[in-house]
């Protein structure tokens, strides 16, 4: 198969992940002894950029980092992966960090402290999008100010790019952001936050209710149960996830979004893009860490071939 290198832009966050693996999660006022600790590169935007890059996309990262060592190493990490960093700005102060706890089941709890991510501006995002030709997909999340994503998506739609919003972590959505999002892709927790009656995505009719209300293309990730998405007629279609033994689910949703974005940008059908998302997300939970759990470029090509059958 000829390698497709679609151009994808991520206007989103970077964090340094500080991951503690522990059998016991402390209650308030309690100290517990953990098992192991790892520092890694994270942030939902950065993770999605890395996943899309591993599959073969040309990826441009738009972000703001602090003037600390975390900012320096984050830029080096992107460069070592072949992700374009020319649209990253530096400001004085701390870069984003994310303390994370992972239980033996692989479930995680995350607190993001955005730091310099909050210094991103609508102007930075708009001129980044306007300055690049032939961007197929622009991805955003909620770890930077919503005004910034609105500016990026508005400019992207004017240039004919598809916009994908991963509304994570959950926050009430500015109606203007919904309007400029072609796709919205929450996980189950974010789905409940967005649903008018706080319902979980337990049935097609509940998923369709939120999808219809948002009025754009919609997918929801369902952990080990795969994903569901609304097709162009509004019917809910399901995609199953490969059965794997999960050891760390951190970043699995980002693997889905990055792979899904790659799929759309590369011209796969919605169904194929969702299958690729589920395959990459399931693969990632079998390894520890966030970006460190993602497939190598060679492994990603093998995963892609499962969908394109070539
Ligand atoms: O989705 C996982 C990511 O959430 C982590 O990398 C952490 O940085 C937070 O952004």
PDB file of C-alpha atoms in Angstrom, residues 64-281:
ATOM      1  CA  UNK A  64       2.398  27.048  24.418  1.00  0.00           C
ATOM      2  CA  UNK A  65       5.083  25.731  26.763  1.00  0.00           C
ATOM      3  CA  UNK A  66       6.730  27.299  29.792  1.00  0.00           C
ATOM      4  CA  UNK A  67      10.402  28.294  29.987  1.00  0.00           C
ATOM      5  CA  UNK A  68      11.227  25.340  32.245  1.00  0.00           C
ATOM      6  CA  UNK A  69      13.010  22.037  31.639  1.00  0.00           C
ATOM      7  CA  UNK A  70       9.669  20.318  30.956  1.00  0.00           C
ATOM      8  CA  UNK A  71       9.140  22.726  28.058  1.00  0.00           C
ATOM      9  CA  UNK A  72      12.599  21.957  26.650  1.00  0.00           C
ATOM     10  CA  UNK A  73      12.166  18.190  26.835  1.00  0.00           C
ATOM     11  CA  UNK A  74       8.659  18.354  25.364  1.00  0.00           C
ATOM     12  CA  UNK A  75       9.962  20.164  22.270  1.00  0.00           C
ATOM     13  CA  UNK A  76      12.782  17.597  21.968  1.00  0.00           C
ATOM     14  CA  UNK A  77      10.273  14.760  22.257  1.00  0.00           C
ATOM     15  CA  UNK A  78       8.167  16.134  19.391  1.00  0.00           C
ATOM     16  CA  UNK A  79      11.257  16.727  17.261  1.00  0.00           C
ATOM     17  CA  UNK A  80      12.524  13.196  17.837  1.00  0.00           C
ATOM     18  CA  UNK A  81       9.189  11.871  16.560  1.00  0.00           C
ATOM     19  CA  UNK A  82       9.164  14.078  13.463  1.00  0.00           C
ATOM     20  CA  UNK A  83       6.313  16.316  14.668  1.00  0.00           C
ATOM     21  CA  UNK A  84       6.546  19.935  13.475  1.00  0.00           C
ATOM     22  CA  UNK A  85       7.198  22.313  16.424  1.00  0.00           C
ATOM     23  CA  UNK A  86       7.485  25.600  14.548  1.00  0.00           C
ATOM     24  CA  UNK A  87       4.045  26.697  15.823  1.00  0.00           C
ATOM     25  CA  UNK A  88       4.863  26.095  19.501  1.00  0.00           C
ATOM     26  CA  UNK A  89       5.404  29.234  21.602  1.00  0.00           C
ATOM     27  CA  UNK A  90       7.270  29.583  24.882  1.00  0.00           C
ATOM     28  CA  UNK A  91       6.186  31.844  27.773  1.00  0.00           C
ATOM     29  CA  UNK A  92       7.697  32.457  31.194  1.00  0.00           C
ATOM     30  CA  UNK A  93       6.353  30.141  33.877  1.00  0.00           C
ATOM     31  CA  UNK A  94       5.599  26.463  34.307  1.00  0.00           C
ATOM     32  CA  UNK A  95       4.654  23.993  31.575  1.00  0.00           C
ATOM     33  CA  UNK A  96       1.609  21.765  32.091  1.00  0.00           C
ATOM     34  CA  UNK A  97       1.854  18.757  34.398  1.00  0.00           C
ATOM     35  CA  UNK A  98      -0.468  15.840  35.149  1.00  0.00           C
ATOM     36  CA  UNK A  99      -0.154  13.773  38.336  1.00  0.00           C
ATOM     37  CA  UNK A 100      -1.741  10.384  37.531  1.00  0.00           C
ATOM     38  CA  UNK A 101      -2.617   7.378  39.682  1.00  0.00           C
ATOM     39  CA  UNK A 102      -3.015   3.961  38.054  1.00  0.00           C
ATOM     40  CA  UNK A 103      -4.601   1.008  39.886  1.00  0.00           C
ATOM     41  CA  UNK A 104      -3.747  -2.669  39.221  1.00  0.00           C
ATOM     42  CA  UNK A 105      -6.874  -2.951  37.005  1.00  0.00           C
ATOM     43  CA  UNK A 106      -5.302  -0.335  34.700  1.00  0.00           C
ATOM     44  CA  UNK A 107      -7.897   2.310  35.633  1.00  0.00           C
ATOM     45  CA  UNK A 108      -6.511   5.803  36.078  1.00  0.00           C
ATOM     46  CA  UNK A 109      -7.233   9.050  37.913  1.00  0.00           C
ATOM     47  CA  UNK A 110      -5.713  12.259  36.527  1.00  0.00           C
ATOM     48  CA  UNK A 111      -5.355  15.843  37.737  1.00  0.00           C
ATOM     49  CA  UNK A 112      -4.168  18.225  34.994  1.00  0.00           C
ATOM     50  CA  UNK A 113      -2.468  21.491  35.936  1.00  0.00           C
ATOM     51  CA  UNK A 114      -2.397  23.295  32.560  1.00  0.00           C
ATOM     52  CA  UNK A 115       0.210  26.002  33.374  1.00  0.00           C
ATOM     53  CA  UNK A 116       1.479  27.451  30.083  1.00  0.00           C
ATOM     54  CA  UNK A 117      -1.277  25.667  28.108  1.00  0.00           C
ATOM     55  CA  UNK A 118      -3.582  28.416  29.394  1.00  0.00           C
ATOM     56  CA  UNK A 119      -1.364  31.068  27.764  1.00  0.00           C
ATOM     57  CA  UNK A 120      -2.444  29.949  24.284  1.00  0.00           C
ATOM     58  CA  UNK A 121      -4.391  32.679  22.471  1.00  0.00           C
ATOM     59  CA  UNK A 122      -7.074  32.683  19.762  1.00  0.00           C
ATOM     60  CA  UNK A 123      -4.671  34.737  17.611  1.00  0.00           C
ATOM     61  CA  UNK A 124      -1.950  32.083  17.887  1.00  0.00           C
ATOM     62  CA  UNK A 125      -4.402  29.377  16.830  1.00  0.00           C
ATOM     63  CA  UNK A 126      -5.996  31.321  13.991  1.00  0.00           C
ATOM     64  CA  UNK A 127      -2.713  32.363  12.400  1.00  0.00           C
ATOM     65  CA  UNK A 128      -1.353  28.827  12.755  1.00  0.00           C
ATOM     66  CA  UNK A 129      -4.296  27.419  10.791  1.00  0.00           C
ATOM     67  CA  UNK A 130      -4.273  30.231   8.230  1.00  0.00           C
ATOM     68  CA  UNK A 131      -0.538  29.867   7.667  1.00  0.00           C
ATOM     69  CA  UNK A 132      -0.559  26.241   6.488  1.00  0.00           C
ATOM     70  CA  UNK A 133      -1.973  24.810   3.276  1.00  0.00           C
ATOM     71  CA  UNK A 134      -3.737  21.499   2.763  1.00  0.00           C
ATOM     72  CA  UNK A 135      -4.484  20.599   6.381  1.00  0.00           C
ATOM     73  CA  UNK A 136      -7.053  17.793   6.255  1.00  0.00           C
ATOM     74  CA  UNK A 137      -7.996  17.590   9.937  1.00  0.00           C
ATOM     75  CA  UNK A 138      -7.636  19.913  12.948  1.00  0.00           C
ATOM     76  CA  UNK A 139      -8.011  18.316  16.396  1.00  0.00           C
ATOM     77  CA  UNK A 140      -8.798  20.071  19.707  1.00  0.00           C
ATOM     78  CA  UNK A 141      -9.490  19.114  23.332  1.00  0.00           C
ATOM     79  CA  UNK A 142     -10.471  20.990  26.515  1.00  0.00           C
ATOM     80  CA  UNK A 143      -7.101  21.333  28.252  1.00  0.00           C
ATOM     81  CA  UNK A 144      -6.619  24.782  26.669  1.00  0.00           C
ATOM     82  CA  UNK A 145      -9.082  27.731  26.704  1.00  0.00           C
ATOM     83  CA  UNK A 146     -12.163  27.047  24.561  1.00  0.00           C
ATOM     84  CA  UNK A 147     -11.772  30.460  22.872  1.00  0.00           C
ATOM     85  CA  UNK A 148      -8.522  29.175  21.351  1.00  0.00           C
ATOM     86  CA  UNK A 149     -10.163  26.065  19.908  1.00  0.00           C
ATOM     87  CA  UNK A 150     -13.091  28.108  18.566  1.00  0.00           C
ATOM     88  CA  UNK A 151     -10.625  30.356  16.694  1.00  0.00           C
ATOM     89  CA  UNK A 152      -8.703  27.354  15.336  1.00  0.00           C
ATOM     90  CA  UNK A 153     -11.809  25.443  14.217  1.00  0.00           C
ATOM     91  CA  UNK A 154     -13.453  28.515  12.634  1.00  0.00           C
ATOM     92  CA  UNK A 155     -10.331  29.150  10.557  1.00  0.00           C
ATOM     93  CA  UNK A 156     -10.025  25.431   9.754  1.00  0.00           C
ATOM     94  CA  UNK A 157     -13.595  25.114   8.484  1.00  0.00           C
ATOM     95  CA  UNK A 158     -13.130  28.169   6.268  1.00  0.00           C
ATOM     96  CA  UNK A 159     -10.169  26.338   4.693  1.00  0.00           C
ATOM     97  CA  UNK A 160     -12.148  23.131   4.185  1.00  0.00           C
ATOM     98  CA  UNK A 161     -10.487  21.098   6.954  1.00  0.00           C
ATOM     99  CA  UNK A 162     -12.470  18.684   9.137  1.00  0.00           C
ATOM    100  CA  UNK A 163     -12.531  19.650  12.844  1.00  0.00           C
ATOM    101  CA  UNK A 164     -12.582  17.036  15.612  1.00  0.00           C
ATOM    102  CA  UNK A 165     -13.299  18.019  19.216  1.00  0.00           C
ATOM    103  CA  UNK A 166     -12.389  15.616  22.002  1.00  0.00           C
ATOM    104  CA  UNK A 167     -14.314  17.275  24.886  1.00  0.00           C
ATOM    105  CA  UNK A 168     -11.864  16.125  27.537  1.00  0.00           C
ATOM    106  CA  UNK A 169     -11.662  16.666  30.409  1.00  0.00           C
ATOM    107  CA  UNK A 170     -15.376  17.405  30.692  1.00  0.00           C
ATOM    108  CA  UNK A 171     -16.452  21.053  30.877  1.00  0.00           C
ATOM    109  CA  UNK A 172     -19.680  22.694  29.726  1.00  0.00           C
ATOM    110  CA  UNK A 173     -19.213  23.420  26.013  1.00  0.00           C
ATOM    111  CA  UNK A 174     -19.429  26.933  24.605  1.00  0.00           C
ATOM    112  CA  UNK A 175     -22.224  26.704  21.978  1.00  0.00           C
ATOM    113  CA  UNK A 176     -19.880  28.441  19.493  1.00  0.00           C
ATOM    114  CA  UNK A 177     -17.429  25.548  19.885  1.00  0.00           C
ATOM    115  CA  UNK A 178     -20.140  22.991  19.104  1.00  0.00           C
ATOM    116  CA  UNK A 179     -21.041  24.998  16.007  1.00  0.00           C
ATOM    117  CA  UNK A 180     -17.526  24.816  14.544  1.00  0.00           C
ATOM    118  CA  UNK A 181     -16.940  21.131  15.431  1.00  0.00           C
ATOM    119  CA  UNK A 182     -17.536  18.642  12.602  1.00  0.00           C
ATOM    120  CA  UNK A 183     -17.043  15.692  14.975  1.00  0.00           C
ATOM    121  CA  UNK A 184     -17.352  15.538  18.779  1.00  0.00           C
ATOM    122  CA  UNK A 185     -15.810  12.470  20.453  1.00  0.00           C
ATOM    123  CA  UNK A 186     -16.261  12.098  24.239  1.00  0.00           C
ATOM    124  CA  UNK A 187     -15.558   9.059  26.419  1.00  0.00           C
ATOM    125  CA  UNK A 188     -18.268   7.604  28.673  1.00  0.00           C
ATOM    126  CA  UNK A 189     -17.618  10.013  31.552  1.00  0.00           C
ATOM    127  CA  UNK A 190     -17.640  13.051  29.298  1.00  0.00           C
ATOM    128  CA  UNK A 191     -20.763  11.716  27.566  1.00  0.00           C
ATOM    129  CA  UNK A 192     -22.642  11.688  30.890  1.00  0.00           C
ATOM    130  CA  UNK A 193     -21.469  15.215  31.633  1.00  0.00           C
ATOM    131  CA  UNK A 194     -22.790  16.386  28.278  1.00  0.00           C
ATOM    132  CA  UNK A 195     -26.046  14.433  28.295  1.00  0.00           C
ATOM    133  CA  UNK A 196     -28.992  16.658  29.365  1.00  0.00           C
ATOM    134  CA  UNK A 197     -30.077  14.118  32.006  1.00  0.00           C
ATOM    135  CA  UNK A 198     -26.591  12.881  32.882  1.00  0.00           C
ATOM    136  CA  UNK A 199     -27.226   9.448  31.325  1.00  0.00           C
ATOM    137  CA  UNK A 200     -24.452   7.001  30.426  1.00  0.00           C
ATOM    138  CA  UNK A 201     -24.150   5.816  26.795  1.00  0.00           C
ATOM    139  CA  UNK A 202     -25.878   2.523  27.633  1.00  0.00           C
ATOM    140  CA  UNK A 203     -28.047   2.238  24.528  1.00  0.00           C
ATOM    141  CA  UNK A 204     -28.192   3.423  20.935  1.00  0.00           C
ATOM    142  CA  UNK A 205     -31.214   5.582  21.731  1.00  0.00           C
ATOM    143  CA  UNK A 206     -29.374   7.415  24.531  1.00  0.00           C
ATOM    144  CA  UNK A 207     -26.351   7.941  22.268  1.00  0.00           C
ATOM    145  CA  UNK A 208     -28.583   9.137  19.444  1.00  0.00           C
ATOM    146  CA  UNK A 209     -30.329  11.584  21.769  1.00  0.00           C
ATOM    147  CA  UNK A 210     -27.079  13.420  22.561  1.00  0.00           C
ATOM    148  CA  UNK A 211     -25.808  13.117  18.989  1.00  0.00           C
ATOM    149  CA  UNK A 212     -29.031  14.656  17.636  1.00  0.00           C
ATOM    150  CA  UNK A 213     -28.902  17.422  20.212  1.00  0.00           C
ATOM    151  CA  UNK A 214     -25.332  18.389  19.284  1.00  0.00           C
ATOM    152  CA  UNK A 215     -26.218  18.364  15.584  1.00  0.00           C
ATOM    153  CA  UNK A 216     -22.757  17.351  14.340  1.00  0.00           C
ATOM    154  CA  UNK A 217     -21.064  14.020  13.606  1.00  0.00           C
ATOM    155  CA  UNK A 218     -20.631  12.148  16.876  1.00  0.00           C
ATOM    156  CA  UNK A 219     -18.700   9.215  18.297  1.00  0.00           C
ATOM    157  CA  UNK A 220     -18.352   7.948  21.859  1.00  0.00           C
ATOM    158  CA  UNK A 221     -15.562   5.690  23.095  1.00  0.00           C
ATOM    159  CA  UNK A 222     -16.788   2.835  25.294  1.00  0.00           C
ATOM    160  CA  UNK A 223     -13.586   1.361  26.752  1.00  0.00           C
ATOM    161  CA  UNK A 224     -13.395  -2.405  26.276  1.00  0.00           C
ATOM    162  CA  UNK A 225     -16.754  -2.237  24.474  1.00  0.00           C
ATOM    163  CA  UNK A 226     -15.247  -0.319  21.579  1.00  0.00           C
ATOM    164  CA  UNK A 227     -17.022   2.743  20.227  1.00  0.00           C
ATOM    165  CA  UNK A 228     -20.288   3.907  18.715  1.00  0.00           C
ATOM    166  CA  UNK A 229     -20.733   6.619  16.116  1.00  0.00           C
ATOM    167  CA  UNK A 230     -23.569   8.269  14.271  1.00  0.00           C
ATOM    168  CA  UNK A 231     -23.496   7.744  10.529  1.00  0.00           C
ATOM    169  CA  UNK A 232     -24.562  10.465   8.105  1.00  0.00           C
ATOM    170  CA  UNK A 233     -28.232   9.509   8.453  1.00  0.00           C
ATOM    171  CA  UNK A 234     -28.005   9.737  12.262  1.00  0.00           C
ATOM    172  CA  UNK A 235     -28.150   5.957  12.777  1.00  0.00           C
ATOM    173  CA  UNK A 236     -25.842   4.658  15.527  1.00  0.00           C
ATOM    174  CA  UNK A 237     -23.235   2.129  14.375  1.00  0.00           C
ATOM    175  CA  UNK A 238     -21.067   0.061  16.715  1.00  0.00           C
ATOM    176  CA  UNK A 239     -17.407  -0.930  16.454  1.00  0.00           C
ATOM    177  CA  UNK A 240     -15.989  -3.587  18.783  1.00  0.00           C
ATOM    178  CA  UNK A 241     -12.554  -3.462  20.393  1.00  0.00           C
ATOM    179  CA  UNK A 242     -10.049  -6.326  20.238  1.00  0.00           C
ATOM    180  CA  UNK A 243      -9.997  -8.298  23.522  1.00  0.00           C
ATOM    181  CA  UNK A 244      -6.755  -7.549  25.400  1.00  0.00           C
ATOM    182  CA  UNK A 245      -5.465  -7.612  28.986  1.00  0.00           C
ATOM    183  CA  UNK A 246      -5.325  -3.988  30.111  1.00  0.00           C
ATOM    184  CA  UNK A 247      -2.483  -2.940  32.392  1.00  0.00           C
ATOM    185  CA  UNK A 248      -2.708   0.860  31.988  1.00  0.00           C
ATOM    186  CA  UNK A 249      -5.574   2.669  30.274  1.00  0.00           C
ATOM    187  CA  UNK A 250      -3.939   6.114  30.423  1.00  0.00           C
ATOM    188  CA  UNK A 251      -4.008   7.749  26.977  1.00  0.00           C
ATOM    189  CA  UNK A 252      -6.222   5.098  25.357  1.00  0.00           C
ATOM    190  CA  UNK A 253      -8.887   7.659  24.460  1.00  0.00           C
ATOM    191  CA  UNK A 254      -6.211   9.841  22.883  1.00  0.00           C
ATOM    192  CA  UNK A 255      -4.959   6.869  20.864  1.00  0.00           C
ATOM    193  CA  UNK A 256      -8.523   6.474  19.549  1.00  0.00           C
ATOM    194  CA  UNK A 257      -8.854  10.159  18.626  1.00  0.00           C
ATOM    195  CA  UNK A 258      -5.397  10.392  17.003  1.00  0.00           C
ATOM    196  CA  UNK A 259      -5.986   7.220  14.992  1.00  0.00           C
ATOM    197  CA  UNK A 260      -9.546   8.204  14.053  1.00  0.00           C
ATOM    198  CA  UNK A 261      -8.273  11.593  12.858  1.00  0.00           C
ATOM    199  CA  UNK A 262      -5.578   9.861  10.822  1.00  0.00           C
ATOM    200  CA  UNK A 263      -8.213   7.583   9.296  1.00  0.00           C
ATOM    201  CA  UNK A 264     -10.477  10.445   8.222  1.00  0.00           C
ATOM    202  CA  UNK A 265      -7.525  12.470   6.919  1.00  0.00           C
ATOM    203  CA  UNK A 266      -6.236   9.465   4.952  1.00  0.00           C
ATOM    204  CA  UNK A 267      -9.592   8.947   3.270  1.00  0.00           C
ATOM    205  CA  UNK A 268     -10.796   5.880   5.196  1.00  0.00           C
ATOM    206  CA  UNK A 269     -14.539   5.500   5.730  1.00  0.00           C
ATOM    207  CA  UNK A 270     -16.021   6.538   9.086  1.00  0.00           C
ATOM    208  CA  UNK A 271     -16.381   2.840   9.965  1.00  0.00           C
ATOM    209  CA  UNK A 272     -12.741   2.093   9.089  1.00  0.00           C
ATOM    210  CA  UNK A 273     -11.521   5.167  10.983  1.00  0.00           C
ATOM    211  CA  UNK A 274     -13.489   4.045  14.081  1.00  0.00           C
ATOM    212  CA  UNK A 275     -12.106   0.497  13.739  1.00  0.00           C
ATOM    213  CA  UNK A 276      -8.575   1.890  13.517  1.00  0.00           C
ATOM    214  CA  UNK A 277      -9.263   4.004  16.613  1.00  0.00           C
ATOM    215  CA  UNK A 278     -10.442   0.962  18.595  1.00  0.00           C
ATOM    216  CA  UNK A 279      -7.506  -1.187  17.449  1.00  0.00           C
ATOM    217  CA  UNK A 280      -4.948   1.475  18.413  1.00  0.00           C
ATOM    218  CA  UNK A 281      -6.647   2.226  21.754  1.00  0.00           C
TER     219      UNK A 281
END
